[in-house]
mmCIF file of C-alpha atoms in Angstrom:
data_model
loop_
_atom_site.group_PDB
_atom_site.id
_atom_site.type_symbol
_atom_site.label_atom_id
_atom_site.label_comp_id
_atom_site.label_asym_id
_atom_site.label_seq_id
_atom_site.Cartn_x
_atom_site.Cartn_y
_atom_site.Cartn_z
ATOM 1 C CA GLY D 86 173.531 81.516 56.624
ATOM 2 C CA SER D 87 175.677 82.782 59.496
ATOM 3 C CA GLY D 88 174.870 79.965 61.933
ATOM 4 C CA LYS D 89 172.158 81.617 64.041
ATOM 5 C CA THR D 90 169.872 78.585 64.195
ATOM 6 C CA TYR D 91 172.661 76.078 64.829
ATOM 7 C CA THR D 92 174.222 78.224 67.555
ATOM 8 C CA ALA D 93 170.855 78.836 69.234
ATOM 9 C CA LEU D 94 170.066 75.104 69.239
ATOM 10 C CA ARG D 95 173.488 74.230 70.590
ATOM 11 C CA CYS D 96 173.012 76.664 73.468
ATOM 12 C CA ALA D 97 169.452 75.445 74.038
ATOM 13 C CA SER D 98 170.602 71.832 74.315
ATOM 14 C CA ALA D 99 173.050 72.876 77.034
ATOM 15 C CA PHE D 100 170.368 74.807 78.990
ATOM 16 C CA GLY D 101 167.724 72.118 79.257
ATOM 17 C CA ASP D 102 166.268 68.894 77.961
ATOM 18 C CA ARG D 103 162.779 70.200 77.000
ATOM 19 C CA VAL D 104 163.300 72.571 74.097
ATOM 20 C CA ALA D 105 160.679 74.295 71.951
ATOM 21 C CA VAL D 106 161.447 76.235 68.788
ATOM 22 C CA ILE D 107 159.384 78.943 67.117
ATOM 23 C CA ASP D 108 160.617 78.626 63.533
ATOM 24 C CA THR D 109 160.004 81.466 61.075
ATOM 25 C CA GLU D 110 162.771 80.338 58.734
ATOM 26 C CA HIS D 111 160.789 77.813 56.652
ATOM 27 C CA GLY D 112 161.738 74.783 58.722
ATOM 28 C CA ALA D 113 165.429 75.619 59.109
ATOM 29 C CA ALA D 114 165.553 74.310 62.687
ATOM 30 C CA SER D 115 164.166 70.892 61.803
ATOM 31 C CA LYS D 116 167.200 69.980 59.717
ATOM 32 C CA TYR D 117 169.238 69.883 62.939
ATOM 33 C CA VAL D 118 167.142 67.282 64.792
ATOM 34 C CA GLY D 119 169.482 64.506 65.891
ATOM 35 C CA GLU D 120 172.686 66.539 65.574
ATOM 36 C CA GLN D 121 175.020 65.689 68.437
ATOM 37 C CA PRO D 122 178.076 67.944 68.531
ATOM 38 C CA ASP D 123 178.366 67.396 72.283
ATOM 39 C CA GLY D 124 177.499 63.687 72.202
ATOM 40 C CA VAL D 125 173.786 64.016 73.013
ATOM 41 C CA PRO D 126 171.325 64.078 70.089
ATOM 42 C CA TRP D 127 169.297 67.258 69.852
ATOM 43 C CA THR D 128 165.567 66.831 70.306
ATOM 44 C CA PHE D 129 163.053 69.634 70.285
ATOM 45 C CA ASP D 130 159.487 70.474 69.324
ATOM 46 C CA VAL D 131 158.892 72.983 66.529
ATOM 47 C CA LEU D 132 156.118 75.436 65.781
ATOM 48 C CA ASN D 133 156.463 76.743 62.221
ATOM 49 C CA LEU D 134 155.000 80.245 62.059
ATOM 50 C CA THR D 135 153.797 81.643 58.749
ATOM 51 C CA ASP D 136 152.050 84.726 60.171
ATOM 52 C CA PHE D 137 154.560 86.856 61.994
ATOM 53 C CA SER D 138 152.214 89.099 63.950
ATOM 54 C CA PRO D 139 153.589 89.884 67.400
ATOM 55 C CA LEU D 140 150.275 88.449 68.659
ATOM 56 C CA ARG D 141 151.198 85.019 67.209
ATOM 57 C CA TYR D 142 154.571 85.220 68.933
ATOM 58 C CA ILE D 143 152.858 86.057 72.238
ATOM 59 C CA GLU D 144 150.571 83.016 71.908
ATOM 60 C CA ALA D 145 153.496 80.722 71.112
ATOM 61 C CA ILE D 146 155.733 82.087 73.882
ATOM 62 C CA GLU D 147 152.993 81.738 76.490
ATOM 63 C CA ALA D 148 152.072 78.232 75.268
ATOM 64 C CA ALA D 149 155.697 77.100 75.574
ATOM 65 C CA GLY D 150 155.861 78.354 79.148
ATOM 66 C CA GLN D 151 152.531 76.769 80.096
ATOM 67 C CA SER D 152 153.612 73.460 78.545
ATOM 68 C CA GLY D 153 156.675 73.226 80.779
ATOM 69 C CA TYR D 154 159.446 73.701 78.232
ATOM 70 C CA LYS D 155 162.752 74.636 79.847
ATOM 71 C CA VAL D 156 164.115 76.452 76.792
ATOM 72 C CA LEU D 157 162.427 78.354 73.974
ATOM 73 C CA VAL D 158 164.295 79.270 70.816
ATOM 74 C CA ILE D 159 162.722 82.037 68.731
ATOM 75 C CA ASP D 160 164.265 81.752 65.287
ATOM 76 C CA SER D 161 163.931 84.538 64.190
ATOM 77 C CA LEU D 162 162.480 87.455 66.107
ATOM 78 C CA SER D 163 163.191 89.775 63.159
ATOM 79 C CA HIS D 164 160.068 88.521 61.409
ATOM 80 C CA ALA D 165 157.865 90.030 64.159
ATOM 81 C CA TRP D 166 159.294 93.356 63.038
ATOM 82 C CA MET D 167 159.517 93.125 59.260
ATOM 83 C CA GLY D 168 157.861 89.868 58.189
ATOM 84 C CA LYS D 169 154.404 89.120 56.834
ATOM 85 C CA GLY D 170 151.998 90.331 59.513
ATOM 86 C CA GLY D 171 154.850 91.878 61.521
ATOM 87 C CA ALA D 172 154.857 95.337 63.089
ATOM 88 C CA LEU D 173 155.940 97.208 59.958
ATOM 89 C CA GLU D 174 153.242 95.527 57.872
ATOM 90 C CA MET D 175 150.701 96.273 60.604
ATOM 91 C CA ILE D 176 151.606 99.959 60.241
ATOM 92 C CA ASP D 177 151.400 99.798 56.441
ATOM 93 C CA GLN D 178 147.970 98.146 56.555
ATOM 94 C CA SER D 179 146.559 100.303 59.316
ATOM 95 C CA ASP D 180 143.437 102.307 58.603
ATOM 96 C CA ALA D 181 144.695 105.049 60.940
ATOM 97 C CA LYS D 182 144.754 108.543 59.460
ATOM 98 C CA SER D 183 148.420 109.008 60.335
ATOM 99 C CA SER D 184 151.435 106.814 61.022
ATOM 100 C CA TYR D 185 151.638 108.414 64.477
ATOM 101 C CA ILE D 186 148.202 107.004 65.337
ATOM 102 C CA ALA D 187 149.097 103.664 63.736
ATOM 103 C CA TRP D 188 152.248 103.382 65.847
ATOM 104 C CA GLY D 189 150.126 104.196 68.894
ATOM 105 C CA LYS D 190 148.180 100.997 68.202
ATOM 106 C CA VAL D 191 151.065 98.748 67.137
ATOM 107 C CA THR D 192 153.655 99.718 69.769
ATOM 108 C CA PRO D 193 151.654 98.342 72.733
ATOM 109 C CA ILE D 194 151.243 95.002 70.927
ATOM 110 C CA PHE D 195 154.954 94.885 70.158
ATOM 111 C CA ARG D 196 155.777 95.756 73.798
ATOM 112 C CA ARG D 197 153.464 92.936 74.959
ATOM 113 C CA MET D 198 155.508 90.530 72.856
ATOM 114 C CA ILE D 199 158.744 91.720 74.472
ATOM 115 C CA GLU D 200 157.115 91.439 77.908
ATOM 116 C CA ALA D 201 156.005 87.871 77.078
ATOM 117 C CA ILE D 202 159.628 87.000 76.322
ATOM 118 C CA LEU D 203 160.908 88.623 79.509
ATOM 119 C CA ALA D 204 158.182 87.056 81.688
ATOM 120 C CA SER D 205 158.507 83.566 80.222
ATOM 121 C CA PRO D 206 159.460 80.822 82.674
ATOM 122 C CA CYS D 207 161.611 79.385 79.859
ATOM 123 C CA HIS D 208 165.158 80.315 79.040
ATOM 124 C CA VAL D 209 164.530 82.262 75.824
ATOM 125 C CA ILE D 210 167.073 82.407 73.027
ATOM 126 C CA ALA D 211 166.050 84.758 70.228
ATOM 127 C CA THR D 212 167.911 85.007 66.958
ATOM 128 C CA MET D 213 167.682 88.071 64.735
ATOM 129 C CA ARG D 214 168.740 88.754 61.223
ATOM 130 C CA THR D 215 171.297 91.509 60.758
ATOM 131 C CA LYS D 216 171.878 94.289 58.295
ATOM 132 C CA THR D 217 174.950 96.347 57.535
ATOM 133 C CA GLU D 218 174.966 99.572 59.518
ATOM 134 C CA TYR D 219 176.244 102.793 57.964
ATOM 135 C CA VAL D 220 176.878 106.364 59.090
ATOM 136 C CA LEU D 221 177.452 109.425 56.921
ATOM 137 C CA GLU D 222 180.855 111.064 57.234
ATOM 138 C CA LYS D 223 182.457 113.958 55.413
ATOM 139 C CA ASP D 224 185.202 113.000 52.972
ATOM 140 C CA GLU D 225 188.251 115.126 52.137
ATOM 141 C CA LYS D 226 186.126 117.177 49.699
ATOM 142 C CA GLY D 227 183.421 117.847 52.283
ATOM 143 C CA ARG D 228 180.885 115.474 50.729
ATOM 144 C CA ASN D 229 178.784 113.143 52.858
ATOM 145 C CA VAL D 230 179.750 109.548 52.115
ATOM 146 C CA PRO D 231 178.475 106.369 53.774
ATOM 147 C CA LYS D 232 180.902 104.496 55.997
ATOM 148 C CA LYS D 233 180.239 100.904 57.061
ATOM 149 C CA ILE D 234 180.456 100.611 60.861
ATOM 150 C CA GLY D 235 179.341 97.023 61.445
ATOM 151 C CA THR D 236 176.001 95.292 61.739
ATOM 152 C CA ALA D 237 172.708 95.988 63.448
ATOM 153 C CA PRO D 238 169.719 93.754 64.128
ATOM 154 C CA VAL D 239 166.780 93.827 61.731
ATOM 155 C CA MET D 240 164.499 94.970 64.507
ATOM 156 C CA ARG D 241 163.115 97.996 66.284
ATOM 157 C CA ASP D 242 165.877 100.271 67.555
ATOM 158 C CA GLY D 243 167.012 99.527 71.089
ATOM 159 C CA ILE D 244 165.863 95.888 71.194
ATOM 160 C CA GLU D 245 169.327 94.751 72.247
ATOM 161 C CA TYR D 246 168.838 96.425 75.643
ATOM 162 C CA GLU D 247 165.941 94.088 76.476
ATOM 163 C CA PHE D 248 168.037 90.933 76.712
ATOM 164 C CA ASP D 249 170.433 89.624 79.350
ATOM 165 C CA LEU D 250 173.029 88.657 76.762
ATOM 166 C CA VAL D 251 173.514 89.767 73.158
ATOM 167 C CA CYS D 252 175.999 88.000 70.905
#
């Protein structure tokens, strides 16, 4: 509800005329078809994902590049982390004897997804959900109390360093 999809589509329409959208938000992007805040109606093709495995994202990202799209909007990348079939669910459902071993299997798949984004011939705009970020600080009585310090992406730590621009 903060305007991620709308903002991503507005940027995408400025970057190129062949736009593809990977929609994990139950069709949220489709409600903007035909919008024209800059005088040109928005047109784009949509793939609605319901399985958020990083492998599905890789397939969709590579297909968009091979199909000649100029811009790819991934709305939202957070689902590859915490959605149905995403990395965290892959860990939970792993038959590995320890989470360390499970992460050893899931991390390379997740990294391949990031590499697919970075290697795409498309301009890629990825939205992410956010959460409130807290730190613990001592109060005047010496107790640890949470202090709100802003927001953080709902995603694996450090993801923001993978992109050229983060807003």
